[in-house]
Amino acid sequence: MTSGLWELVLKGVWVTLQLLVCSALLGAAVAFTVGVARTHRLWIVRFLAGFYTEVFRGTSALVMIFWVFFVLPPAFGWQLVPLWAGTLALGLTYGAYGAEIVRGALKAVDPAQREGGIALGFTPGQRMRKILLPQAVPEMIPPFSNLLIELLKGTALVSVMGMGDLAFSGNLVRLALQESAEIYTYVLLIYFVIAFLLTRGMRGLEKRLKAGVGRAPEKKADPVRVPEGAGVA
């Protein structure tokens, strides 16, 4: 490939990374908000959070992108740029999957921990911040890592809007060179490298968060035994 075509591919990589970061941040905010709401003591809050989760998990991310980009503008009289339309659709969709991860991790915390917080007089918010989340978040990292990789692959869906991401740029280069095998092999390798770096980063974050959590208590030194009769004159 020529330098100009490589520049087009690199621009697509940059757009993909922007979309990944923005939609991941939105998805994380949605996941924690909805996931915590699904453990709320009020049934109406749990119902609304569960309704949101079922709706967005049960719809196609591709159709959601079409809906946000093509249906919302005529309905509300404004137009989203492709980057923000993709961010909104992917963030809301994958955030629904993340909400189930958060809910499951919070439910997995030993009930005795929650009861201990009640005994100490902590408010529900204090129990969540100081007891439940510090123990639940490290357990969320592995499934969140998988979800982040799925989100990376899902960013290719925005090419249907004509957005110049990696998949869209790779297709333009393929049309210019009339060479499919070489171009799509490069695209696959680029996605793999990004996914590999994300996986390694998430593993490092998991180790850091788990440092000191559940650490075994230090063993006390055995008392020195004095032989019988020792020190007796």
mmCIF file with all atom_site columns, C-alpha atoms in Angstrom:
data_model
loop_
_atom_site.group_PDB
_atom_site.id
_atom_site.type_symbol
_atom_site.label_atom_id
_atom_site.label_alt_id
_atom_site.label_comp_id
_atom_site.label_asym_id
_atom_site.label_entity_id
_atom_site.label_seq_id
_atom_site.pdbx_PDB_ins_code
_atom_site.Cartn_x
_atom_site.Cartn_y
_atom_site.Cartn_z
_atom_site.occupancy
_atom_site.B_iso_or_equiv
_atom_site.pdbx_formal_charge
_atom_site.auth_seq_id
_atom_site.auth_comp_id
_atom_site.auth_asym_id
_atom_site.auth_atom_id
_atom_site.pdbx_PDB_model_num
ATOM 1   C CA . MET A 1 1   ? 0.000   0.000   0.000  1.00 0.00 ? 1   MET A CA 1
ATOM 2   C CA . THR A 1 2   ? 1.047   3.575   -0.584 1.00 0.00 ? 2   THR A CA 1
ATOM 3   C CA . SER A 1 3   ? 1.714   6.032   2.237  1.00 0.00 ? 3   SER A CA 1
ATOM 4   C CA . GLY A 1 4   ? -1.561  7.806   1.484  1.00 0.00 ? 4   GLY A CA 1
ATOM 5   C CA . LEU A 1 5   ? -3.577  4.625   1.943  1.00 0.00 ? 5   LEU A CA 1
ATOM 6   C CA . TRP A 1 6   ? -1.746  3.781   5.154  1.00 0.00 ? 6   TRP A CA 1
ATOM 7   C CA . GLU A 1 7   ? -2.563  7.282   6.389  1.00 0.00 ? 7   GLU A CA 1
ATOM 8   C CA . LEU A 1 8   ? -6.239  6.576   5.668  1.00 0.00 ? 8   LEU A CA 1
ATOM 9   C CA . VAL A 1 9   ? -6.051  3.351   7.687  1.00 0.00 ? 9   VAL A CA 1
ATOM 10  C CA . LEU A 1 10  ? -4.321  5.100   10.594 1.00 0.00 ? 10  LEU A CA 1
ATOM 11  C CA . LYS A 1 11  ? -7.020  7.770   10.623 1.00 0.00 ? 11  LYS A CA 1
ATOM 12  C CA . GLY A 1 12  ? -9.548  4.953   10.848 1.00 0.00 ? 12  GLY A CA 1
ATOM 13  C CA . VAL A 1 13  ? -7.667  3.484   13.810 1.00 0.00 ? 13  VAL A CA 1
ATOM 14  C CA . TRP A 1 14  ? -7.789  6.866   15.558 1.00 0.00 ? 14  TRP A CA 1
ATOM 15  C CA . VAL A 1 15  ? -11.542 7.201   14.969 1.00 0.00 ? 15  VAL A CA 1
ATOM 16  C CA . THR A 1 16  ? -12.087 3.659   16.293 1.00 0.00 ? 16  THR A CA 1
ATOM 17  C CA . LEU A 1 17  ? -10.083 4.417   19.432 1.00 0.00 ? 17  LEU A CA 1
ATOM 18  C CA . GLN A 1 18  ? -12.030 7.639   20.016 1.00 0.00 ? 18  GLN A CA 1
ATOM 19  C CA . LEU A 1 19  ? -15.314 5.800   19.648 1.00 0.00 ? 19  LEU A CA 1
ATOM 20  C CA . LEU A 1 20  ? -14.112 2.979   21.910 1.00 0.00 ? 20  LEU A CA 1
ATOM 21  C CA . VAL A 1 21  ? -13.056 5.331   24.711 1.00 0.00 ? 21  VAL A CA 1
ATOM 22  C CA . CYS A 1 22  ? -16.191 7.487   24.574 1.00 0.00 ? 22  CYS A CA 1
ATOM 23  C CA . SER A 1 23  ? -18.635 4.587   24.400 1.00 0.00 ? 23  SER A CA 1
ATOM 24  C CA . ALA A 1 24  ? -16.723 2.678   27.114 1.00 0.00 ? 24  ALA A CA 1
ATOM 25  C CA . LEU A 1 25  ? -16.945 5.655   29.471 1.00 0.00 ? 25  LEU A CA 1
ATOM 26  C CA . LEU A 1 26  ? -20.672 6.067   28.795 1.00 0.00 ? 26  LEU A CA 1
ATOM 27  C CA . GLY A 1 27  ? -21.211 2.312   29.107 1.00 0.00 ? 27  GLY A CA 1
ATOM 28  C CA . ALA A 1 28  ? -19.353 2.181   32.434 1.00 0.00 ? 28  ALA A CA 1
ATOM 29  C CA . ALA A 1 29  ? -21.440 5.047   33.835 1.00 0.00 ? 29  ALA A CA 1
ATOM 30  C CA . VAL A 1 30  ? -24.636 3.335   32.700 1.00 0.00 ? 30  VAL A CA 1
ATOM 31  C CA . ALA A 1 31  ? -23.495 -0.063  33.995 1.00 0.00 ? 31  ALA A CA 1
ATOM 32  C CA . PHE A 1 32  ? -22.747 1.158   37.515 1.00 0.00 ? 32  PHE A CA 1
ATOM 33  C CA . THR A 1 33  ? -25.840 3.363   37.727 1.00 0.00 ? 33  THR A CA 1
ATOM 34  C CA . VAL A 1 34  ? -28.256 0.704   36.500 1.00 0.00 ? 34  VAL A CA 1
ATOM 35  C CA . GLY A 1 35  ? -26.429 -2.170  38.216 1.00 0.00 ? 35  GLY A CA 1
ATOM 36  C CA . VAL A 1 36  ? -26.558 -0.485  41.613 1.00 0.00 ? 36  VAL A CA 1
ATOM 37  C CA . ALA A 1 37  ? -30.191 0.493   40.988 1.00 0.00 ? 37  ALA A CA 1
ATOM 38  C CA . ARG A 1 38  ? -31.051 -3.170  40.430 1.00 0.00 ? 38  ARG A CA 1
ATOM 39  C CA . THR A 1 39  ? -30.031 -3.867  44.046 1.00 0.00 ? 39  THR A CA 1
ATOM 40  C CA . HIS A 1 40  ? -32.010 -0.918  45.450 1.00 0.00 ? 40  HIS A CA 1
ATOM 41  C CA . ARG A 1 41  ? -34.409 -1.497  48.316 1.00 0.00 ? 41  ARG A CA 1
ATOM 42  C CA . LEU A 1 42  ? -37.303 0.218   46.464 1.00 0.00 ? 42  LEU A CA 1
ATOM 43  C CA . TRP A 1 43  ? -39.105 -2.053  44.004 1.00 0.00 ? 43  TRP A CA 1
ATOM 44  C CA . ILE A 1 44  ? -39.897 0.755   41.573 1.00 0.00 ? 44  ILE A CA 1
ATOM 45  C CA . VAL A 1 45  ? -36.191 1.562   41.184 1.00 0.00 ? 45  VAL A CA 1
ATOM 46  C CA . ARG A 1 46  ? -35.388 -2.117  40.627 1.00 0.00 ? 46  ARG A CA 1
ATOM 47  C CA . PHE A 1 47  ? -38.243 -2.392  38.109 1.00 0.00 ? 47  PHE A CA 1
ATOM 48  C CA . LEU A 1 48  ? -37.134 0.613   36.049 1.00 0.00 ? 48  LEU A CA 1
ATOM 49  C CA . ALA A 1 49  ? -33.508 -0.550  36.042 1.00 0.00 ? 49  ALA A CA 1
ATOM 50  C CA . GLY A 1 50  ? -34.574 -4.063  35.050 1.00 0.00 ? 50  GLY A CA 1
ATOM 51  C CA . PHE A 1 51  ? -36.826 -2.715  32.298 1.00 0.00 ? 51  PHE A CA 1
ATOM 52  C CA . TYR A 1 52  ? -33.965 -0.684  30.833 1.00 0.00 ? 52  TYR A CA 1
ATOM 53  C CA . THR A 1 53  ? -31.663 -3.704  30.954 1.00 0.00 ? 53  THR A CA 1
ATOM 54  C CA . GLU A 1 54  ? -34.124 -6.012  29.222 1.00 0.00 ? 54  GLU A CA 1
ATOM 55  C CA . VAL A 1 55  ? -34.916 -3.471  26.486 1.00 0.00 ? 55  VAL A CA 1
ATOM 56  C CA . PHE A 1 56  ? -31.324 -2.714  25.523 1.00 0.00 ? 56  PHE A CA 1
ATOM 57  C CA . ARG A 1 57  ? -30.106 -6.297  25.888 1.00 0.00 ? 57  ARG A CA 1
ATOM 58  C CA . GLY A 1 58  ? -32.962 -7.518  23.744 1.00 0.00 ? 58  GLY A CA 1
ATOM 59  C CA . THR A 1 59  ? -32.368 -5.163  20.804 1.00 0.00 ? 59  THR A CA 1
ATOM 60  C CA . SER A 1 60  ? -29.703 -5.232  18.105 1.00 0.00 ? 60  SER A CA 1
ATOM 61  C CA . ALA A 1 61  ? -26.819 -2.803  18.457 1.00 0.00 ? 61  ALA A CA 1
ATOM 62  C CA . LEU A 1 62  ? -26.862 -2.277  14.690 1.00 0.00 ? 62  LEU A CA 1
ATOM 63  C CA . VAL A 1 63  ? -30.566 -1.412  14.668 1.00 0.00 ? 63  VAL A CA 1
ATOM 64  C CA . MET A 1 64  ? -30.002 0.880   17.668 1.00 0.00 ? 64  MET A CA 1
ATOM 65  C CA . ILE A 1 65  ? -27.337 2.750   15.701 1.00 0.00 ? 65  ILE A CA 1
ATOM 66  C CA . PHE A 1 66  ? -29.779 3.155   12.799 1.00 0.00 ? 66  PHE A CA 1
ATOM 67  C CA . TRP A 1 67  ? -32.482 4.304   15.211 1.00 0.00 ? 67  TRP A CA 1
ATOM 68  C CA . VAL A 1 68  ? -30.289 6.895   16.938 1.00 0.00 ? 68  VAL A CA 1
ATOM 69  C CA . PHE A 1 69  ? -28.818 8.229   13.701 1.00 0.00 ? 69  PHE A CA 1
ATOM 70  C CA . PHE A 1 70  ? -31.822 8.132   11.362 1.00 0.00 ? 70  PHE A CA 1
ATOM 71  C CA . VAL A 1 71  ? -34.978 8.081   13.542 1.00 0.00 ? 71  VAL A CA 1
ATOM 72  C CA . LEU A 1 72  ? -34.164 10.573  16.311 1.00 0.00 ? 72  LEU A CA 1
ATOM 73  C CA . PRO A 1 73  ? -33.284 13.541  14.026 1.00 0.00 ? 73  PRO A CA 1
ATOM 74  C CA . PRO A 1 74  ? -36.725 13.795  12.333 1.00 0.00 ? 74  PRO A CA 1
ATOM 75  C CA . ALA A 1 75  ? -38.499 13.115  15.637 1.00 0.00 ? 75  ALA A CA 1
ATOM 76  C CA . PHE A 1 76  ? -36.707 15.809  17.663 1.00 0.00 ? 76  PHE A CA 1
ATOM 77  C CA . GLY A 1 77  ? -35.454 18.169  15.003 1.00 0.00 ? 77  GLY A CA 1
ATOM 78  C CA . TRP A 1 78  ? -31.735 17.803  15.611 1.00 0.00 ? 78  TRP A CA 1
ATOM 79  C CA . GLN A 1 79  ? -28.931 15.756  14.099 1.00 0.00 ? 79  GLN A CA 1
ATOM 80  C CA . LEU A 1 80  ? -26.137 13.920  15.902 1.00 0.00 ? 80  LEU A CA 1
ATOM 81  C CA . VAL A 1 81  ? -22.718 13.684  14.297 1.00 0.00 ? 81  VAL A CA 1
ATOM 82  C CA . PRO A 1 82  ? -21.765 10.040  13.587 1.00 0.00 ? 82  PRO A CA 1
ATOM 83  C CA . LEU A 1 83  ? -19.253 9.871   16.462 1.00 0.00 ? 83  LEU A CA 1
ATOM 84  C CA . TRP A 1 84  ? -21.784 10.898  19.092 1.00 0.00 ? 84  TRP A CA 1
ATOM 85  C CA . ALA A 1 85  ? -24.556 8.817   17.556 1.00 0.00 ? 85  ALA A CA 1
ATOM 86  C CA . GLY A 1 86  ? -22.294 5.759   17.666 1.00 0.00 ? 86  GLY A CA 1
ATOM 87  C CA . THR A 1 87  ? -21.190 6.578   21.199 1.00 0.00 ? 87  THR A CA 1
ATOM 88  C CA . LEU A 1 88  ? -24.776 6.914   22.417 1.00 0.00 ? 88  LEU A CA 1
ATOM 89  C CA . ALA A 1 89  ? -26.002 3.716   20.748 1.00 0.00 ? 89  ALA A CA 1
ATOM 90  C CA . LEU A 1 90  ? -23.047 1.546   21.759 1.00 0.00 ? 90  LEU A CA 1
ATOM 91  C CA . GLY A 1 91  ? -22.725 3.022   25.260 1.00 0.00 ? 91  GLY A CA 1
ATOM 92  C CA . LEU A 1 92  ? -26.386 2.459   26.106 1.00 0.00 ? 92  LEU A CA 1
ATOM 93  C CA . THR A 1 93  ? -26.432 -1.033  24.586 1.00 0.00 ? 93  THR A CA 1
ATOM 94  C CA . TYR A 1 94  ? -23.249 -2.394  26.129 1.00 0.00 ? 94  TYR A CA 1
ATOM 95  C CA . GLY A 1 95  ? -23.964 -0.547  29.378 1.00 0.00 ? 95  GLY A CA 1
ATOM 96  C CA . ALA A 1 96  ? -27.030 -2.776  29.774 1.00 0.00 ? 96  ALA A CA 1
ATOM 97  C CA . TYR A 1 97  ? -24.794 -5.856  29.632 1.00 0.00 ? 97  TYR A CA 1
ATOM 98  C CA . GLY A 1 98  ? -22.391 -4.234  32.090 1.00 0.00 ? 98  GLY A CA 1
ATOM 99  C CA . ALA A 1 99  ? -25.255 -3.552  34.491 1.00 0.00 ? 99  ALA A CA 1
ATOM 100 C CA . GLU A 1 100 ? -25.761 -7.284  34.918 1.00 0.00 ? 100 GLU A CA 1
ATOM 101 C CA . ILE A 1 101 ? -22.055 -7.676  35.702 1.00 0.00 ? 101 ILE A CA 1
ATOM 102 C CA . VAL A 1 102 ? -22.294 -5.012  38.405 1.00 0.00 ? 102 VAL A CA 1
ATOM 103 C CA . ARG A 1 103 ? -25.472 -6.494  39.869 1.00 0.00 ? 103 ARG A CA 1
ATOM 104 C CA . GLY A 1 104 ? -24.010 -9.992  39.957 1.00 0.00 ? 104 GLY A CA 1
ATOM 105 C CA . ALA A 1 105 ? -20.777 -8.848  41.607 1.00 0.00 ? 105 ALA A CA 1
ATOM 106 C CA . LEU A 1 106 ? -22.658 -6.905  44.286 1.00 0.00 ? 106 LEU A CA 1
ATOM 107 C CA . LYS A 1 107 ? -24.902 -9.888  45.010 1.00 0.00 ? 107 LYS A CA 1
ATOM 108 C CA . ALA A 1 108 ? -21.825 -12.124 45.303 1.00 0.00 ? 108 ALA A CA 1
ATOM 109 C CA . VAL A 1 109 ? -20.435 -10.161 48.261 1.00 0.00 ? 109 VAL A CA 1
ATOM 110 C CA . ASP A 1 110 ? -20.851 -12.088 51.502 1.00 0.00 ? 110 ASP A CA 1
ATOM 111 C CA . PRO A 1 111 ? -24.133 -10.966 53.156 1.00 0.00 ? 111 PRO A CA 1
ATOM 112 C CA . ALA A 1 112 ? -22.255 -10.813 56.455 1.00 0.00 ? 112 ALA A CA 1
ATOM 113 C CA . GLN A 1 113 ? -20.342 -7.819  55.080 1.00 0.00 ? 113 GLN A CA 1
ATOM 114 C CA . ARG A 1 114 ? -23.574 -5.933  54.490 1.00 0.00 ? 114 ARG A CA 1
ATOM 115 C CA . GLU A 1 115 ? -24.880 -6.930  57.909 1.00 0.00 ? 115 GLU A CA 1
ATOM 116 C CA . GLY A 1 116 ? -21.644 -5.730  59.480 1.00 0.00 ? 116 GLY A CA 1
ATOM 117 C CA . GLY A 1 117 ? -22.131 -2.326  57.870 1.00 0.00 ? 117 GLY A CA 1
ATOM 118 C CA . ILE A 1 118 ? -25.654 -2.159  59.258 1.00 0.00 ? 118 ILE A CA 1
ATOM 119 C CA . ALA A 1 119 ? -24.366 -3.063  62.699 1.00 0.00 ? 119 ALA A CA 1
ATOM 120 C CA . LEU A 1 120 ? -21.837 -0.231  62.459 1.00 0.00 ? 120 LEU A CA 1
ATOM 121 C CA . GLY A 1 121 ? -24.612 2.234   61.651 1.00 0.00 ? 121 GLY A CA 1
ATOM 122 C CA . PHE A 1 122 ? -23.559 2.918   58.046 1.00 0.00 ? 122 PHE A CA 1
ATOM 123 C CA . THR A 1 123 ? -26.113 4.413   55.679 1.00 0.00 ? 123 THR A CA 1
ATOM 124 C CA . PRO A 1 124 ? -26.929 2.477   52.473 1.00 0.00 ? 124 PRO A CA 1
ATOM 125 C CA . GLY A 1 125 ? -24.677 4.823   50.521 1.00 0.00 ? 125 GLY A CA 1
ATOM 126 C CA . GLN A 1 126 ? -21.801 4.353   52.967 1.00 0.00 ? 126 GLN A CA 1
ATOM 127 C CA . ARG A 1 127 ? -22.211 0.578   52.859 1.00 0.00 ? 127 ARG A CA 1
ATOM 128 C CA . MET A 1 128 ? -22.080 0.680   49.076 1.00 0.00 ? 128 MET A CA 1
ATOM 129 C CA . ARG A 1 129 ? -18.993 2.912   48.904 1.00 0.00 ? 129 ARG A CA 1
ATOM 130 C CA . LYS A 1 130 ? -16.973 1.541   51.808 1.00 0.00 ? 130 LYS A CA 1
ATOM 131 C CA . ILE A 1 131 ? -17.909 -2.134  51.970 1.00 0.00 ? 131 ILE A CA 1
ATOM 132 C CA . LEU A 1 132 ? -19.631 -3.533  48.886 1.00 0.00 ? 132 LEU A CA 1
ATOM 133 C CA . LEU A 1 133 ? -17.968 -1.795  45.939 1.00 0.00 ? 133 LEU A CA 1
ATOM 134 C CA . PRO A 1 134 ? -14.344 -2.241  47.161 1.00 0.00 ? 134 PRO A CA 1
ATOM 135 C CA . GLN A 1 135 ? -14.975 -5.994  47.286 1.00 0.00 ? 135 GLN A CA 1
ATOM 136 C CA . ALA A 1 136 ? -17.150 -6.261  44.182 1.00 0.00 ? 136 ALA A CA 1
ATOM 137 C CA . VAL A 1 137 ? -15.175 -4.133  41.717 1.00 0.00 ? 137 VAL A CA 1
ATOM 138 C CA . PRO A 1 138 ? -12.137 -6.484  41.474 1.00 0.00 ? 138 PRO A CA 1
ATOM 139 C CA . GLU A 1 139 ? -14.502 -9.326  40.619 1.00 0.00 ? 139 GLU A CA 1
ATOM 140 C CA . MET A 1 140 ? -16.038 -7.232  37.831 1.00 0.00 ? 140 MET A CA 1
ATOM 141 C CA . ILE A 1 141 ? -12.780 -6.743  35.942 1.00 0.00 ? 141 ILE A CA 1
ATOM 142 C CA . PRO A 1 142 ? -12.583 -10.106 34.067 1.00 0.00 ? 142 PRO A CA 1
ATOM 143 C CA . PRO A 1 143 ? -16.154 -9.919  32.669 1.00 0.00 ? 143 PRO A CA 1
ATOM 144 C CA . PHE A 1 144 ? -15.707 -6.201  31.989 1.00 0.00 ? 144 PHE A CA 1
ATOM 145 C CA . SER A 1 145 ? -12.544 -7.062  30.049 1.00 0.00 ? 145 SER A CA 1
ATOM 146 C CA . ASN A 1 146 ? -14.542 -9.431  27.839 1.00 0.00 ? 146 ASN A CA 1
ATOM 147 C CA . LEU A 1 147 ? -17.249 -6.810  27.404 1.00 0.00 ? 147 LEU A CA 1
ATOM 148 C CA . LEU A 1 148 ? -14.658 -4.200  26.412 1.00 0.00 ? 148 LEU A CA 1
ATOM 149 C CA . ILE A 1 149 ? -13.316 -6.508  23.706 1.00 0.00 ? 149 ILE A CA 1
ATOM 150 C CA . GLU A 1 150 ? -16.863 -7.062  22.457 1.00 0.00 ? 150 GLU A CA 1
ATOM 151 C CA . LEU A 1 151 ? -17.342 -3.289  22.410 1.00 0.00 ? 151 LEU A CA 1
ATOM 152 C CA . LEU A 1 152 ? -14.154 -2.884  20.361 1.00 0.00 ? 152 LEU A CA 1
ATOM 153 C CA . LYS A 1 153 ? -15.494 -5.310  17.768 1.00 0.00 ? 153 LYS A CA 1
ATOM 154 C CA . GLY A 1 154 ? -18.893 -3.621  17.927 1.00 0.00 ? 154 GLY A CA 1
ATOM 155 C CA . THR A 1 155 ? -17.381 -0.281  16.882 1.00 0.00 ? 155 THR A CA 1
ATOM 156 C CA . ALA A 1 156 ? -17.162 -1.667  13.346 1.00 0.00 ? 156 ALA A CA 1
ATOM 157 C CA . LEU A 1 157 ? -20.960 -1.337  13.161 1.00 0.00 ? 157 LEU A CA 1
ATOM 158 C CA . VAL A 1 158 ? -20.709 2.454   12.879 1.00 0.00 ? 158 VAL A CA 1
ATOM 159 C CA . SER A 1 159 ? -19.341 2.061   9.349  1.00 0.00 ? 159 SER A CA 1
ATOM 160 C CA . VAL A 1 160 ? -22.989 1.790   8.206  1.00 0.00 ? 160 VAL A CA 1
ATOM 161 C CA . MET A 1 161 ? -23.292 5.539   8.957  1.00 0.00 ? 161 MET A CA 1
ATOM 162 C CA . GLY A 1 162 ? -20.331 6.308   6.693  1.00 0.00 ? 162 GLY A CA 1
ATOM 163 C CA . MET A 1 163 ? -18.164 7.013   9.718  1.00 0.00 ? 163 MET A CA 1
ATOM 164 C CA . GLY A 1 164 ? -14.470 6.704   8.882  1.00 0.00 ? 164 GLY A CA 1
ATOM 165 C CA . ASP A 1 165 ? -13.536 4.085   11.436 1.00 0.00 ? 165 ASP A CA 1
ATOM 166 C CA . LEU A 1 166 ? -11.069 1.240   10.870 1.00 0.00 ? 166 LEU A CA 1
ATOM 167 C CA . ALA A 1 167 ? -13.601 -1.032  9.152  1.00 0.00 ? 167 ALA A CA 1
ATOM 168 C CA . PHE A 1 168 ? -14.823 1.765   6.863  1.00 0.00 ? 168 PHE A CA 1
ATOM 169 C CA . SER A 1 169 ? -11.282 2.880   5.997  1.00 0.00 ? 169 SER A CA 1
ATOM 170 C CA . GLY A 1 170 ? -10.222 -0.698  5.293  1.00 0.00 ? 170 GLY A CA 1
ATOM 171 C CA . ASN A 1 171 ? -13.120 -1.082  2.875  1.00 0.00 ? 171 ASN A CA 1
ATOM 172 C CA . LEU A 1 172 ? -12.145 2.106   1.055  1.00 0.00 ? 172 LEU A CA 1
ATOM 173 C CA . VAL A 1 173 ? -8.582  0.836   0.671  1.00 0.00 ? 173 VAL A CA 1
ATOM 174 C CA . ARG A 1 174 ? -9.916  -2.510  -0.580 1.00 0.00 ? 174 ARG A CA 1
ATOM 175 C CA . LEU A 1 175 ? -11.972 -0.741  -3.244 1.00 0.00 ? 175 LEU A CA 1
ATOM 176 C CA . ALA A 1 176 ? -8.971  1.332   -4.286 1.00 0.00 ? 176 ALA A CA 1
ATOM 177 C CA . LEU A 1 177 ? -6.590  -1.617  -4.598 1.00 0.00 ? 177 LEU A CA 1
ATOM 178 C CA . GLN A 1 178 ? -9.104  -4.325  -5.504 1.00 0.00 ? 178 GLN A CA 1
ATOM 179 C CA . GLU A 1 179 ? -7.314  -6.576  -3.034 1.00 0.00 ? 179 GLU A CA 1
ATOM 180 C CA . SER A 1 180 ? -9.429  -8.126  -0.267 1.00 0.00 ? 180 SER A CA 1
ATOM 181 C CA . ALA A 1 181 ? -7.196  -10.728 1.378  1.00 0.00 ? 181 ALA A CA 1
ATOM 182 C CA . GLU A 1 182 ? -4.268  -8.414  2.134  1.00 0.00 ? 182 GLU A CA 1
ATOM 183 C CA . ILE A 1 183 ? -6.337  -5.457  3.326  1.00 0.00 ? 183 ILE A CA 1
ATOM 184 C CA . TYR A 1 184 ? -8.695  -7.391  5.590  1.00 0.00 ? 184 TYR A CA 1
ATOM 185 C CA . THR A 1 185 ? -5.759  -9.340  7.018  1.00 0.00 ? 185 THR A CA 1
ATOM 186 C CA . TYR A 1 186 ? -4.189  -6.036  8.052  1.00 0.00 ? 186 TYR A CA 1
ATOM 187 C CA . VAL A 1 187 ? -7.497  -4.891  9.544  1.00 0.00 ? 187 VAL A CA 1
ATOM 188 C CA . LEU A 1 188 ? -7.860  -8.128  11.516 1.00 0.00 ? 188 LEU A CA 1
ATOM 189 C CA . LEU A 1 189 ? -4.320  -7.807  12.853 1.00 0.00 ? 189 LEU A CA 1
ATOM 190 C CA . ILE A 1 190 ? -4.925  -4.213  13.949 1.00 0.00 ? 190 ILE A CA 1
ATOM 191 C CA . TYR A 1 191 ? -8.078  -5.212  15.820 1.00 0.00 ? 191 TYR A CA 1
ATOM 192 C CA . PHE A 1 192 ? -6.174  -8.086  17.425 1.00 0.00 ? 192 PHE A CA 1
ATOM 193 C CA . VAL A 1 193 ? -3.327  -5.825  18.590 1.00 0.00 ? 193 VAL A CA 1
ATOM 194 C CA . ILE A 1 194 ? -5.765  -3.333  20.134 1.00 0.00 ? 194 ILE A CA 1
ATOM 195 C CA . ALA A 1 195 ? -7.686  -6.145  21.834 1.00 0.00 ? 195 ALA A CA 1
ATOM 196 C CA . PHE A 1 196 ? -4.462  -7.699  23.144 1.00 0.00 ? 196 PHE A CA 1
ATOM 197 C CA . LEU A 1 197 ? -3.310  -4.398  24.647 1.00 0.00 ? 197 LEU A CA 1
ATOM 198 C CA . LEU A 1 198 ? -6.722  -3.865  26.254 1.00 0.00 ? 198 LEU A CA 1
ATOM 199 C CA . THR A 1 199 ? -6.631  -7.362  27.755 1.00 0.00 ? 199 THR A CA 1
ATOM 200 C CA . ARG A 1 200 ? -3.177  -6.865  29.225 1.00 0.00 ? 200 ARG A CA 1
ATOM 201 C CA . GLY A 1 201 ? -4.197  -3.501  30.635 1.00 0.00 ? 201 GLY A CA 1
ATOM 202 C CA . MET A 1 202 ? -7.312  -4.931  32.269 1.00 0.00 ? 202 MET A CA 1
ATOM 203 C CA . ARG A 1 203 ? -5.312  -7.782  33.789 1.00 0.00 ? 203 ARG A CA 1
ATOM 204 C CA . GLY A 1 204 ? -2.902  -5.282  35.297 1.00 0.00 ? 204 GLY A CA 1
ATOM 205 C CA . LEU A 1 205 ? -5.824  -3.289  36.677 1.00 0.00 ? 205 LEU A CA 1
ATOM 206 C CA . GLU A 1 206 ? -7.319  -6.454  38.163 1.00 0.00 ? 206 GLU A CA 1
ATOM 207 C CA . LYS A 1 207 ? -4.071  -7.329  39.948 1.00 0.00 ? 207 LYS A CA 1
ATOM 208 C CA . ARG A 1 208 ? -3.773  -3.805  41.295 1.00 0.00 ? 208 ARG A CA 1
ATOM 209 C CA . LEU A 1 209 ? -7.342  -3.729  42.605 1.00 0.00 ? 209 LEU A CA 1
ATOM 210 C CA . LYS A 1 210 ? -7.021  -7.144  44.193 1.00 0.00 ? 210 LYS A CA 1
ATOM 211 C CA . ALA A 1 211 ? -3.796  -6.241  45.983 1.00 0.00 ? 211 ALA A CA 1
ATOM 212 C CA . GLY A 1 212 ? -4.523  -6.413  49.698 1.00 0.00 ? 212 GLY A CA 1
ATOM 213 C CA . VAL A 1 213 ? -8.126  -7.631  49.229 1.00 0.00 ? 213 VAL A CA 1
ATOM 214 C CA . GLY A 1 214 ? -8.731  -10.867 51.082 1.00 0.00 ? 214 GLY A CA 1
ATOM 215 C CA . ARG A 1 215 ? -5.182  -11.007 52.343 1.00 0.00 ? 215 ARG A CA 1
ATOM 216 C CA . ALA A 1 216 ? -4.657  -13.735 54.897 1.00 0.00 ? 216 ALA A CA 1
ATOM 217 C CA . PRO A 1 217 ? -3.929  -12.543 58.422 1.00 0.00 ? 217 PRO A CA 1
ATOM 218 C CA . GLU A 1 218 ? -0.336  -12.644 59.510 1.00 0.00 ? 218 GLU A CA 1
ATOM 219 C CA . LYS A 1 219 ? 0.624   -15.649 61.560 1.00 0.00 ? 219 LYS A CA 1
ATOM 220 C CA . LYS A 1 220 ? 1.615   -14.912 65.112 1.00 0.00 ? 220 LYS A CA 1
ATOM 221 C CA . ALA A 1 221 ? 4.921   -16.246 66.307 1.00 0.00 ? 221 ALA A CA 1
ATOM 222 C CA . ASP A 1 222 ? 4.659   -19.339 68.443 1.00 0.00 ? 222 ASP A CA 1
ATOM 223 C CA . PRO A 1 223 ? 5.408   -18.628 72.116 1.00 0.00 ? 223 PRO A CA 1
ATOM 224 C CA . VAL A 1 224 ? 8.780   -19.804 73.325 1.00 0.00 ? 224 VAL A CA 1
ATOM 225 C CA . ARG A 1 225 ? 8.384   -22.858 75.469 1.00 0.00 ? 225 ARG A CA 1
ATOM 226 C CA . VAL A 1 226 ? 10.572  -23.050 78.550 1.00 0.00 ? 226 VAL A CA 1
ATOM 227 C CA . PRO A 1 227 ? 11.694  -26.592 79.374 1.00 0.00 ? 227 PRO A CA 1
ATOM 228 C CA . GLU A 1 228 ? 10.409  -27.915 82.662 1.00 0.00 ? 228 GLU A CA 1
ATOM 229 C CA . GLY A 1 229 ? 12.773  -27.327 85.470 1.00 0.00 ? 229 GLY A CA 1
ATOM 230 C CA . ALA A 1 230 ? 14.712  -24.674 83.621 1.00 0.00 ? 230 ALA A CA 1
ATOM 231 C CA . GLY A 1 231 ? 15.786  -21.785 85.772 1.00 0.00 ? 231 GLY A CA 1
ATOM 232 C CA . VAL A 1 232 ? 15.077  -23.689 88.997 1.00 0.00 ? 232 VAL A CA 1
ATOM 233 C CA . ALA A 1 233 ? 18.003  -23.613 91.400 1.00 0.00 ? 233 ALA A CA 1
#
